[in-house]
Coordinates of N, CA and C and ligand atoms in Angstrom, one line a residue:
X168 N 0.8 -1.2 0.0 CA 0.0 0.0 0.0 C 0.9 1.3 0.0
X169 N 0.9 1.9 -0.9 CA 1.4 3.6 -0.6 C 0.5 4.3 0.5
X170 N 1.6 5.4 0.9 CA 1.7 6.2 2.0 C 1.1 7.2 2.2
X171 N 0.3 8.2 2.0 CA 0.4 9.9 1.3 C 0.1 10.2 2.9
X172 N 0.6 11.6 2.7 CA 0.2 12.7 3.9 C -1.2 13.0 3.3
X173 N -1.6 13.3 5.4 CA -2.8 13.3 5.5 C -4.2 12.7 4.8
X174 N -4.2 11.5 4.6 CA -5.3 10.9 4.2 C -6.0 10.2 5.0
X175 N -7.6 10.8 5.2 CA -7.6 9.9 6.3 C -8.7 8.8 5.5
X176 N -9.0 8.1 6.5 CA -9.8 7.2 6.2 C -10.8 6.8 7.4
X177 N -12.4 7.3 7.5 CA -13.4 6.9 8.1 C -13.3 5.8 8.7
X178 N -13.5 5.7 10.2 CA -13.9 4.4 10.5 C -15.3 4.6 11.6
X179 N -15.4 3.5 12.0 CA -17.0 3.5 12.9 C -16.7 4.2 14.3
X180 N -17.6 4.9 14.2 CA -17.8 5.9 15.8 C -17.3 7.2 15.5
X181 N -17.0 7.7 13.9 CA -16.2 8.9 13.9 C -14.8 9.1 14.5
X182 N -14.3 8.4 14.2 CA -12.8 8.1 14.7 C -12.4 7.7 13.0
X183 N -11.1 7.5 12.8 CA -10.0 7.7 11.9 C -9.3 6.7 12.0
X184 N -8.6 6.8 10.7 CA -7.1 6.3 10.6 C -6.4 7.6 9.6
X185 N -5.2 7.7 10.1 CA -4.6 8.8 9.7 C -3.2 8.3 9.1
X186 N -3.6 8.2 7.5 CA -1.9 7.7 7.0 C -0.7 8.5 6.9
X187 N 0.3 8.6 7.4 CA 1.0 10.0 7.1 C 2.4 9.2 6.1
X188 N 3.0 10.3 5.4 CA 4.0 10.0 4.9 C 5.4 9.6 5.9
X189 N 6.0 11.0 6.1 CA 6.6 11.3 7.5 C 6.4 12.4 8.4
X190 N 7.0 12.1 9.6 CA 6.2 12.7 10.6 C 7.3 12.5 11.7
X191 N 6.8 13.4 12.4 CA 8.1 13.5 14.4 C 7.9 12.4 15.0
X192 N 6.5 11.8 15.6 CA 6.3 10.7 16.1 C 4.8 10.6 15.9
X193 N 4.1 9.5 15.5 CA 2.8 9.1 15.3 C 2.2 9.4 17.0
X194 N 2.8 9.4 17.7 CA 2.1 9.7 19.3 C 2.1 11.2 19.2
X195 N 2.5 12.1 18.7 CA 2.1 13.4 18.8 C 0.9 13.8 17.7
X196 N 0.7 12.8 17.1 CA -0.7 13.1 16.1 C -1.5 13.0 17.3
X197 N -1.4 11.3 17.0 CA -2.6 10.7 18.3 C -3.2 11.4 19.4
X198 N -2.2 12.2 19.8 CA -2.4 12.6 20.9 C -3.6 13.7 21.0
X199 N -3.7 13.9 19.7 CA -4.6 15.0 19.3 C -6.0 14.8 18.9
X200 N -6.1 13.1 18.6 CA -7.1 12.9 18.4 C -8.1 11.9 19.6
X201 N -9.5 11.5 18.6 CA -10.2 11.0 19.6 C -10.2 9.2 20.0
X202 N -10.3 9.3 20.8 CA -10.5 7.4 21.3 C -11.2 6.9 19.9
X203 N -10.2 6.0 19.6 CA -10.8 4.9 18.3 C -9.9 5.7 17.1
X204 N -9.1 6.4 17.3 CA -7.8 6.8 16.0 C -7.2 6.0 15.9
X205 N -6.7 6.0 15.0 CA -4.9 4.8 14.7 C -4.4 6.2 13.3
X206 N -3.0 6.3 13.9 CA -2.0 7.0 13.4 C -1.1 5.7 12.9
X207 N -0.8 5.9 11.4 CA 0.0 5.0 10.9 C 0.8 6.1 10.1
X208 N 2.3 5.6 10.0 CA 3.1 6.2 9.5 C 4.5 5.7 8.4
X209 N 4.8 6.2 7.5 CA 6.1 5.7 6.7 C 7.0 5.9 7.4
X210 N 7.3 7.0 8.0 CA 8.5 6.9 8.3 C 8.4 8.2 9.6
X211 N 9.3 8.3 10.7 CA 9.7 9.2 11.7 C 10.5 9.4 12.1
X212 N 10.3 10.7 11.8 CA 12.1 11.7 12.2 C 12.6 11.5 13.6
X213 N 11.7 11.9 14.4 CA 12.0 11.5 15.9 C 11.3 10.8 16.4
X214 N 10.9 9.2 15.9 CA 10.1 8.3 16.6 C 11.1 7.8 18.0
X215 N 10.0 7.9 19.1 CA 10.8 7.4 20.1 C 10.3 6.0 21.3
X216 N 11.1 5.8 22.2 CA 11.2 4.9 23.3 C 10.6 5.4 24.1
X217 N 10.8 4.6 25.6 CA 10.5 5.3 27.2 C 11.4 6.1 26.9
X218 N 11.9 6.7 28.2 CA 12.3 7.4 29.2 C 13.6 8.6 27.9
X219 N 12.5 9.0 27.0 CA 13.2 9.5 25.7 C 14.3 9.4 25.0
X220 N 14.2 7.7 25.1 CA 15.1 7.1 23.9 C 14.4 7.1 22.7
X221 N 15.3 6.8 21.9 CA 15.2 6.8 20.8 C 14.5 5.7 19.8
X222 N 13.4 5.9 18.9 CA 13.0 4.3 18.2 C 13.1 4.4 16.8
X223 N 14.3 3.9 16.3 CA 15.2 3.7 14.7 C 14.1 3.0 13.7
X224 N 13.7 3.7 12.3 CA 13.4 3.0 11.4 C 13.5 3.7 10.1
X225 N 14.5 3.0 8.9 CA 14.5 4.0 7.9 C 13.2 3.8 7.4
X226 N 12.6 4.6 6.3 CA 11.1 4.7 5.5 C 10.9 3.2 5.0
X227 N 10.0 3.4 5.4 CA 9.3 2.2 4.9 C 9.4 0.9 5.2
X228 N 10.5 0.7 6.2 CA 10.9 -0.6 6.7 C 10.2 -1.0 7.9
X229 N 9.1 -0.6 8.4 CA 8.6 -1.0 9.6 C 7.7 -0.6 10.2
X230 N 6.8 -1.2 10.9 CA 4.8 -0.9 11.1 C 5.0 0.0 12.4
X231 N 4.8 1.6 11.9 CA 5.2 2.4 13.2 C 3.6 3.0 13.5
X232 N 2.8 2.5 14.2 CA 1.6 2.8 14.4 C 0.7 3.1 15.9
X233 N 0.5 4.3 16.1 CA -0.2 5.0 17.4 C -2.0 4.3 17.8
X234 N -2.5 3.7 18.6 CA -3.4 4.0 18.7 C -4.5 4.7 19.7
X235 N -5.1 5.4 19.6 CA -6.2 6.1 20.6 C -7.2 5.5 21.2
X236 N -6.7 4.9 22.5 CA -7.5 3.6 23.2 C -8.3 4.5 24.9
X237 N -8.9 3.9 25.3 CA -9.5 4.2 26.1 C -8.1 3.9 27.4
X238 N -8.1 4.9 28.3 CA -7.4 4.5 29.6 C -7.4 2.8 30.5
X239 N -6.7 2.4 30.3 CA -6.5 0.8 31.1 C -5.3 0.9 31.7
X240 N -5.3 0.3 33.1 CA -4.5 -0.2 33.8 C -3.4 -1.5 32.9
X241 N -3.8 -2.4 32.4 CA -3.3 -3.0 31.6 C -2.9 -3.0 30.4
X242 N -3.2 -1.5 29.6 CA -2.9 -1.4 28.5 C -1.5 -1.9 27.6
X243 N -0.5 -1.7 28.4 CA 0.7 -2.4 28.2 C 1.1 -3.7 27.5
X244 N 0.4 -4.2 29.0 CA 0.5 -5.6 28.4 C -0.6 -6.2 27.3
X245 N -2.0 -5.5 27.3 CA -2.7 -6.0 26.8 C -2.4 -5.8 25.0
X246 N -2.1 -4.7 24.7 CA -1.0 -4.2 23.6 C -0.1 -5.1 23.1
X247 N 1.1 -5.7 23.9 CA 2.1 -6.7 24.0 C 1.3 -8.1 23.1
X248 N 0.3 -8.8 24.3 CA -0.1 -9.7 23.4 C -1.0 -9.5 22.2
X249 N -1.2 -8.6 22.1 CA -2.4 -8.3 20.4 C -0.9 -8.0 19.7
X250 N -0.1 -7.6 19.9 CA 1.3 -7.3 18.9 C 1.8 -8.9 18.6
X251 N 2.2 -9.6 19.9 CA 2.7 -10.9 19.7 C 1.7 -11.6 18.4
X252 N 0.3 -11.8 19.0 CA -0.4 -12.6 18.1 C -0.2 -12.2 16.7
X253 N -0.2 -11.0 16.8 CA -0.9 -10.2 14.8 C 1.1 -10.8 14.7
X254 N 2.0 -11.1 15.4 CA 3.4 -11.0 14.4 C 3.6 -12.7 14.2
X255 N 2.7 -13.6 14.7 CA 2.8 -15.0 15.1 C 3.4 -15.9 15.9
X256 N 3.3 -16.9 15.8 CA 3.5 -17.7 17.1 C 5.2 -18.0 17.7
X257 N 5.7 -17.4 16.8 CA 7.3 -17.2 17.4 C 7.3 -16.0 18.3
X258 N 6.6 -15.3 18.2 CA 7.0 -13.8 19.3 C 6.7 -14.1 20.7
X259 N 7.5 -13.7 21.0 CA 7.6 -13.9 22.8 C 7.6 -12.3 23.6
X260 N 6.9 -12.1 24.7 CA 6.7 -11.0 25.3 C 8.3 -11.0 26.4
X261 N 8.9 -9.7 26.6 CA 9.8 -9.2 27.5 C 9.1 -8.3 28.1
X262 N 8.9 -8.8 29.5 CA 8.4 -7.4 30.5 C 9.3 -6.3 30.7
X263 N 8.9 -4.9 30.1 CA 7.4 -4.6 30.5 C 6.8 -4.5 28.6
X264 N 7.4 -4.3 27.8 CA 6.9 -3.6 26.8 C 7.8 -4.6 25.4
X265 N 8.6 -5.2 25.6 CA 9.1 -5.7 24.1 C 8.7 -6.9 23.7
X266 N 8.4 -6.9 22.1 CA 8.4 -7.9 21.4 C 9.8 -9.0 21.2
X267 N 10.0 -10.0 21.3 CA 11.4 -10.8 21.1 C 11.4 -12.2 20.2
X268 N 11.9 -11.9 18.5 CA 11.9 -12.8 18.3 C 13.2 -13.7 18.0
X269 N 13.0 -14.7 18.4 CA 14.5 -16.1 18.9 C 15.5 -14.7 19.9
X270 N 14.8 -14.5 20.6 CA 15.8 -13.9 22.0 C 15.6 -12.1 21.5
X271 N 15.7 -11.8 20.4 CA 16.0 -10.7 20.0 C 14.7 -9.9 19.8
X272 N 14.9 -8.2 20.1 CA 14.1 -7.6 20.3 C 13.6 -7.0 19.1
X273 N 12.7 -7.5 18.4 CA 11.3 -7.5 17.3 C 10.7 -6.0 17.2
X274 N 10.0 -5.7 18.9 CA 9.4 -4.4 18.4 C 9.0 -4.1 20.0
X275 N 8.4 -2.8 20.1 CA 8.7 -2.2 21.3 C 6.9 -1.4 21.2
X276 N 6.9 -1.5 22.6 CA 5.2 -0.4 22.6 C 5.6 0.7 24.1
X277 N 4.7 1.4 23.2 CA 5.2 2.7 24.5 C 3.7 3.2 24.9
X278 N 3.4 3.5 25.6 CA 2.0 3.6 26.3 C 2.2 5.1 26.8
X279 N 1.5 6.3 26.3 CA 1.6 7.9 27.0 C 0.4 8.1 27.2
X280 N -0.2 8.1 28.8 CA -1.8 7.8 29.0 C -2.2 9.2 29.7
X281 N -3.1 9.9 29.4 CA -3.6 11.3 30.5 C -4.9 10.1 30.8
X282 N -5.9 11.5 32.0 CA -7.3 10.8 32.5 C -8.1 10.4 31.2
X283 N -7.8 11.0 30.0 CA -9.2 11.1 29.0 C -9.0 9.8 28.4
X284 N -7.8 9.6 28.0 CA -7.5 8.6 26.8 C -6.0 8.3 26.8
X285 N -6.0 7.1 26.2 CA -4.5 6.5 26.4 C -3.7 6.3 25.1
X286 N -2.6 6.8 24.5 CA -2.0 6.6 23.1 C -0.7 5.6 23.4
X287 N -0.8 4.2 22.4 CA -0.7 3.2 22.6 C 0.1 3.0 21.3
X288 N 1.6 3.2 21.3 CA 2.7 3.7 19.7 C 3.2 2.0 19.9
X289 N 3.0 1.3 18.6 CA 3.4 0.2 18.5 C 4.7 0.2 17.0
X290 N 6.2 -0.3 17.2 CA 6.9 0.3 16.4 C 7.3 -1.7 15.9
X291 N 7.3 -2.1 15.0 CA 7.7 -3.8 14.5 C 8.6 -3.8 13.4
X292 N 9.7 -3.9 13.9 CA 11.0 -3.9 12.3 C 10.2 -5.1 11.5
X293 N 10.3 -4.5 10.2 CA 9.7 -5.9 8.9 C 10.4 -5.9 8.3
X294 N 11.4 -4.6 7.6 CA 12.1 -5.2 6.0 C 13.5 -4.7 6.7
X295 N 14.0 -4.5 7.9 CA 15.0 -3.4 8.5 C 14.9 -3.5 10.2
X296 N 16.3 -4.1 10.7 CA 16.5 -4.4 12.0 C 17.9 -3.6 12.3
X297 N 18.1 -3.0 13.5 CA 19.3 -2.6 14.1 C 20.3 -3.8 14.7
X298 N 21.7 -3.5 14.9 CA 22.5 -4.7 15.1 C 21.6 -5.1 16.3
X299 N 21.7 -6.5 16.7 CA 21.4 -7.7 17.4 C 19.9 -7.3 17.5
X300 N 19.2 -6.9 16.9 CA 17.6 -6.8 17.1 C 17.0 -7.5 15.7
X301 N 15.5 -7.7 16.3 CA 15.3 -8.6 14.8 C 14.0 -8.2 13.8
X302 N 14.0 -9.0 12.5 CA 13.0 -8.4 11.6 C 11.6 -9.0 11.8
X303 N 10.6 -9.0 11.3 CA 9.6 -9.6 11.1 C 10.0 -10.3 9.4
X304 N 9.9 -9.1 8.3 CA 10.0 -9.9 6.7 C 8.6 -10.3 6.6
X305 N 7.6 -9.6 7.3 CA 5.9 -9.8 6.2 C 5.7 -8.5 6.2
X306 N 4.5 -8.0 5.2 CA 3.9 -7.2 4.4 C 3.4 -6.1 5.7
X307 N 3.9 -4.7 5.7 CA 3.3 -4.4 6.4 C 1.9 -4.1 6.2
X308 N 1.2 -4.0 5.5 CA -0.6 -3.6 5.8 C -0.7 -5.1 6.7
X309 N -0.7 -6.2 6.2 CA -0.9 -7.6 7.3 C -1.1 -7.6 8.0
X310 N 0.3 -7.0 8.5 CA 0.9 -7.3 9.9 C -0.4 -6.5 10.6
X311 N -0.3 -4.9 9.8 CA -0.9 -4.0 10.4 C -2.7 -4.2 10.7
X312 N -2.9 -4.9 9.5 CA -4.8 -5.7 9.8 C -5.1 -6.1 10.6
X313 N -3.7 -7.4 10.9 CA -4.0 -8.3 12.0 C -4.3 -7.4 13.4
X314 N -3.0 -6.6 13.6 CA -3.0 -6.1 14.8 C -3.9 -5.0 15.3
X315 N -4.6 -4.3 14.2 CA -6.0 -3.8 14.4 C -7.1 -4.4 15.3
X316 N -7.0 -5.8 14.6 CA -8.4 -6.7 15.0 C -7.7 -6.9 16.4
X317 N -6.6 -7.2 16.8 CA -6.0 -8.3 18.1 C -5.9 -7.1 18.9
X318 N -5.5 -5.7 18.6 CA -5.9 -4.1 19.8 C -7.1 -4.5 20.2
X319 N -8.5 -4.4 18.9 CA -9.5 -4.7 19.4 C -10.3 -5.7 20.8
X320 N -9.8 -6.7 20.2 CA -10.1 -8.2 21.0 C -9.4 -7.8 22.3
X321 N -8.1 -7.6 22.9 CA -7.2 -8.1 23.6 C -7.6 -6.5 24.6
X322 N -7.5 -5.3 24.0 CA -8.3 -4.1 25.1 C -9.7 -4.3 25.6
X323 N -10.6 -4.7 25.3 CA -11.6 -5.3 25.4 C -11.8 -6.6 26.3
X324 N -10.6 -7.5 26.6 CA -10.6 -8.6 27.1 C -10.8 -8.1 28.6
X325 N -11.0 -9.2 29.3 CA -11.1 -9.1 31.3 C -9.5 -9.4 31.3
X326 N -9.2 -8.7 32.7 CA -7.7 -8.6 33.0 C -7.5 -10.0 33.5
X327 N -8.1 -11.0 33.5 CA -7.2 -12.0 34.1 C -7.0 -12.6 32.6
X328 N -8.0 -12.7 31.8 CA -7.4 -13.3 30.6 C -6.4 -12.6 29.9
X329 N -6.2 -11.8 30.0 CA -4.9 -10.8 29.4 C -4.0 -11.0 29.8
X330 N -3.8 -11.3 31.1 CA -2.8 -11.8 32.2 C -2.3 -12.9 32.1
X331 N -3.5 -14.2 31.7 CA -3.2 -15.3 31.6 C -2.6 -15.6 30.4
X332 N -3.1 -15.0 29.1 CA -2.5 -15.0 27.8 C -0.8 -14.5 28.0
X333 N -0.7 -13.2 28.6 CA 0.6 -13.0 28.9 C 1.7 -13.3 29.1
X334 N 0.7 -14.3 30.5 CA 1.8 -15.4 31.0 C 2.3 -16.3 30.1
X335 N 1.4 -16.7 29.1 CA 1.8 -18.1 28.0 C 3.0 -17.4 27.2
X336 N 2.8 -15.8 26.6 CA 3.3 -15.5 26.0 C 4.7 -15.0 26.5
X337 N 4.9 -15.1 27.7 CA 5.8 -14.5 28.6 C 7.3 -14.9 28.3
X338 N 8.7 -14.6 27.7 CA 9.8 -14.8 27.7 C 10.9 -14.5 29.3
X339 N 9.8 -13.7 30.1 CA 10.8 -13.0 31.2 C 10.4 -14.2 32.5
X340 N 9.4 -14.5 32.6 CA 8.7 -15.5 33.6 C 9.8 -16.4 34.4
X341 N 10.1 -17.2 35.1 CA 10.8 -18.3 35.4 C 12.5 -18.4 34.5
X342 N 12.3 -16.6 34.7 CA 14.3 -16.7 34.2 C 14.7 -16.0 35.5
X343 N 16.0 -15.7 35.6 CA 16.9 -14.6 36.7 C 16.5 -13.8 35.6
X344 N 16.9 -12.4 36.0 CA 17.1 -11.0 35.5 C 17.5 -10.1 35.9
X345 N 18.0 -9.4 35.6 CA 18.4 -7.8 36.1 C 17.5 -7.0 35.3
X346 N 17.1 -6.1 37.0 CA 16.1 -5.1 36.8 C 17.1 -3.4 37.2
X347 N 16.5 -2.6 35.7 CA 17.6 -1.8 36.8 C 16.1 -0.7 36.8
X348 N 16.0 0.1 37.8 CA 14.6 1.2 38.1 C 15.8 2.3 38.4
X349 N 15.8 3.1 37.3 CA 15.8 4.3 36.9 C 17.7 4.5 38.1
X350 N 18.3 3.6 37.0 CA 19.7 3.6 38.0 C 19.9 2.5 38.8
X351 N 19.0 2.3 39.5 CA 19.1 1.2 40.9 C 18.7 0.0 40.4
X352 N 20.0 -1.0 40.6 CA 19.7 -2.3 39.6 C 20.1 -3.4 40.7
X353 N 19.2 -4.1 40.5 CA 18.4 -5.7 41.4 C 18.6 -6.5 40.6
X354 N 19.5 -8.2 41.2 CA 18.6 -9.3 39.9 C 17.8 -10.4 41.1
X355 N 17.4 -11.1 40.3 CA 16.7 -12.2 41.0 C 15.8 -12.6 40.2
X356 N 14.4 -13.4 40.8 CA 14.1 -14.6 39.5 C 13.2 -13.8 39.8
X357 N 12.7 -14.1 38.1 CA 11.3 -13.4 37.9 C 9.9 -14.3 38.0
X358 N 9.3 -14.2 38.8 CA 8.4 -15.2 39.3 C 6.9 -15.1 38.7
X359 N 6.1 -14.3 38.7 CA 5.1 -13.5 38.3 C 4.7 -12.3 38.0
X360 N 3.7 -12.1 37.4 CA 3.1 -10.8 37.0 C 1.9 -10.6 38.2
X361 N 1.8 -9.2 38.8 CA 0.8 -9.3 39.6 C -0.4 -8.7 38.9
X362 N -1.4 -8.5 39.8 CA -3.0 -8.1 39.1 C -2.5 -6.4 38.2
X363 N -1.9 -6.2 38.0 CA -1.8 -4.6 37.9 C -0.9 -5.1 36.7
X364 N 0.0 -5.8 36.5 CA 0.8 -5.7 35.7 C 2.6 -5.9 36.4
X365 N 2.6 -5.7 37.1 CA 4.2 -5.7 37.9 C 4.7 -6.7 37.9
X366 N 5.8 -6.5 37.7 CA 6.5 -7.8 37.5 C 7.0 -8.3 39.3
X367 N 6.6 -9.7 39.6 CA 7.3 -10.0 40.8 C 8.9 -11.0 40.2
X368 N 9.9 -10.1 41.0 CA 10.9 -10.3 41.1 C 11.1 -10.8 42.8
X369 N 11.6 -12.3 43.0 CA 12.0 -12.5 44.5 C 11.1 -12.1 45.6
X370 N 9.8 -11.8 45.2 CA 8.7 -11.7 45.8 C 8.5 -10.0 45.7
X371 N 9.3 -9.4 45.8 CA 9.3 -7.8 45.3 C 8.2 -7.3 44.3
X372 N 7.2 -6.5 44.1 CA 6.9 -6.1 42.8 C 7.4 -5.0 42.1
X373 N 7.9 -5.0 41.0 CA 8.3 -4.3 40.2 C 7.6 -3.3 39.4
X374 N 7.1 -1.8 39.5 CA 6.3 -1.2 38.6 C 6.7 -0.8 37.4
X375 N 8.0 -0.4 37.3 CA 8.3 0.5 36.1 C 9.8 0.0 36.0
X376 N 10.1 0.1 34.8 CA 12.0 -0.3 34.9 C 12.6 -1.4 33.6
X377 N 13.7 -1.2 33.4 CA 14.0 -2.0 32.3 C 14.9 -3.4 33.0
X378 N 14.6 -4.2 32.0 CA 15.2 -5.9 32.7 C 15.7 -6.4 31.7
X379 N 16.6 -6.7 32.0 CA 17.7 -7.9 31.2 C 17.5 -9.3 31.6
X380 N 17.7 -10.0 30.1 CA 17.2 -11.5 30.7 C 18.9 -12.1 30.7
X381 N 18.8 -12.7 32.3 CA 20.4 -13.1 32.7 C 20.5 -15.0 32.1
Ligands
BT5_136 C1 10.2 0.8 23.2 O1 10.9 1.7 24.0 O2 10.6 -0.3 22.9 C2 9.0 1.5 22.6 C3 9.1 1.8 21.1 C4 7.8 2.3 20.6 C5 8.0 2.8 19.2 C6 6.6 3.2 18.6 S1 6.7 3.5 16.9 C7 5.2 4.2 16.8 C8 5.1 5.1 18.1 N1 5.6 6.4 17.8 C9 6.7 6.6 18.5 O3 7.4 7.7 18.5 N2 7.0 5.6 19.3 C10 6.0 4.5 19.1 P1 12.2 1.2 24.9 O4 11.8 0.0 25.7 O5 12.5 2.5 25.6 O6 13.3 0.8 23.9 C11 14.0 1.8 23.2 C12 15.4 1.2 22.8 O7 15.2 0.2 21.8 C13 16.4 2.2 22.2 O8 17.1 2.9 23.2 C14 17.3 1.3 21.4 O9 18.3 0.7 22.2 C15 16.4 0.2 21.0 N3 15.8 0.4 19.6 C16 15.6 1.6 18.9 N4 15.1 1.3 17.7 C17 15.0 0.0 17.6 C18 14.5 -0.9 16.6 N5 14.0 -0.5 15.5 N6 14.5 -2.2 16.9 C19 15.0 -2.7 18.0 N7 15.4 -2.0 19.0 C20 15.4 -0.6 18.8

């Protein structure tokens, strides 16, 4: 499918999809619009990470797409598995937010939520990976259909089934790890996910932080 700036395209409830060519970050569109948008994009100048890192994709090589979801506690993870599924049954979840496929990191979701509404930037290398991270190599509209329908299904789901999906999907579960929260770095085994989403580390729960699988 080609790309053009600003085209949008109607969907049900008066909500959008907004194709852009290139653009800063598809979450600064989103951000602008209403619950039930999806921002898709060719390419972004300053697509980014958490804690304002950086998220690499030359044009066209990869599914860089925002969507405008209703506020969830679980949005995260519920994101994670609708990403796994729509990329197939090789993808494995890293808590808190990455996609991993055969150990390597596939694709990454960033969650920027106020009270009204929650923008939910899903980024999937397909034809273009950075060293030691990995591609998908399918079509992005596909990729991008599937994961339409599986946002759908999977935000919509009860939190224990999202939880419990997670867990199947889970690569971090029943390994050691290093956690580091914002500087301050812990390892120990990763045991469960609690009701909220936290990772339990050594009986500890973990809310926020990046982890290395040891
Ligand atoms: C993430 O952050 O993994 C969330 C990435 C979300 C990107 C999407 S694209 C659509 C939407 N619009 C945006 O502007 N963002 C979202 P984090 O866990 O902080 O990981 C960021 C780190 O991943 C970087 O510091 C790099 O080390 C690495 N990285 C950057 N680009 C990558 C890529 N294409 N593939 C694999 N790793 C990458």
């Amino acid at each position: 499918m080609e790309f053009h700036d600003s085209v949008s395209l109607p969907i049900v409830g008066g909500a959008e999809v907004v194709r852009l060519g290139s653009v800063g970050s598809t979450q600064d569109v989103a951000r602008e619009l209403p619950v039930g948008s999806i921002v898709i994009a060719d390419h972004q100048t300053s697509g980014r990470g958490r804690l304002d890192r950086r998220w690499e994709a030359p044009p066209g090589a990869a599914l860089l797409v925002s969507f405008v979801l209703a506020p969830n506690p679980i949005l995260s993870l519920a994101a994670g598995v609708a990403a796994a599924e729509a990329c197939g049954p090789r993808v494995r979840l890293k808590w808190p937010n990455d996609l991993l496929l055969d150990e390597r990191k596939l694709g990454g979701i960033l969650v920027e939520a106020t009270r009204e509404k929650a923008v939910c930037g899903i980024g999937i290398n397909l034809a273009w990976s950075p060293p030691g991270a990995a591609q998908l190599d399918q079509p992005r509209d596909e990729v991008f259909e599937r994961l339409r329908g599986k946002i759908k299904a999977w935000t919509a789901a009860p939190r224990h089934v999202v939880l419990g999906r997670w867990r199947e999907l889970s690569a971090t579960l029943g390994r050691r790890v290093r956690v580091d929260v914002l500087g301050a770095i812990t390892e120990g085994f990763a045991e469960e996910i609690g009701p909220l989403g936290e990772l339990i580390v050594d009986g500890k729960p973990i809310v926020a932080g990046s982890v290395t699988h040891l």
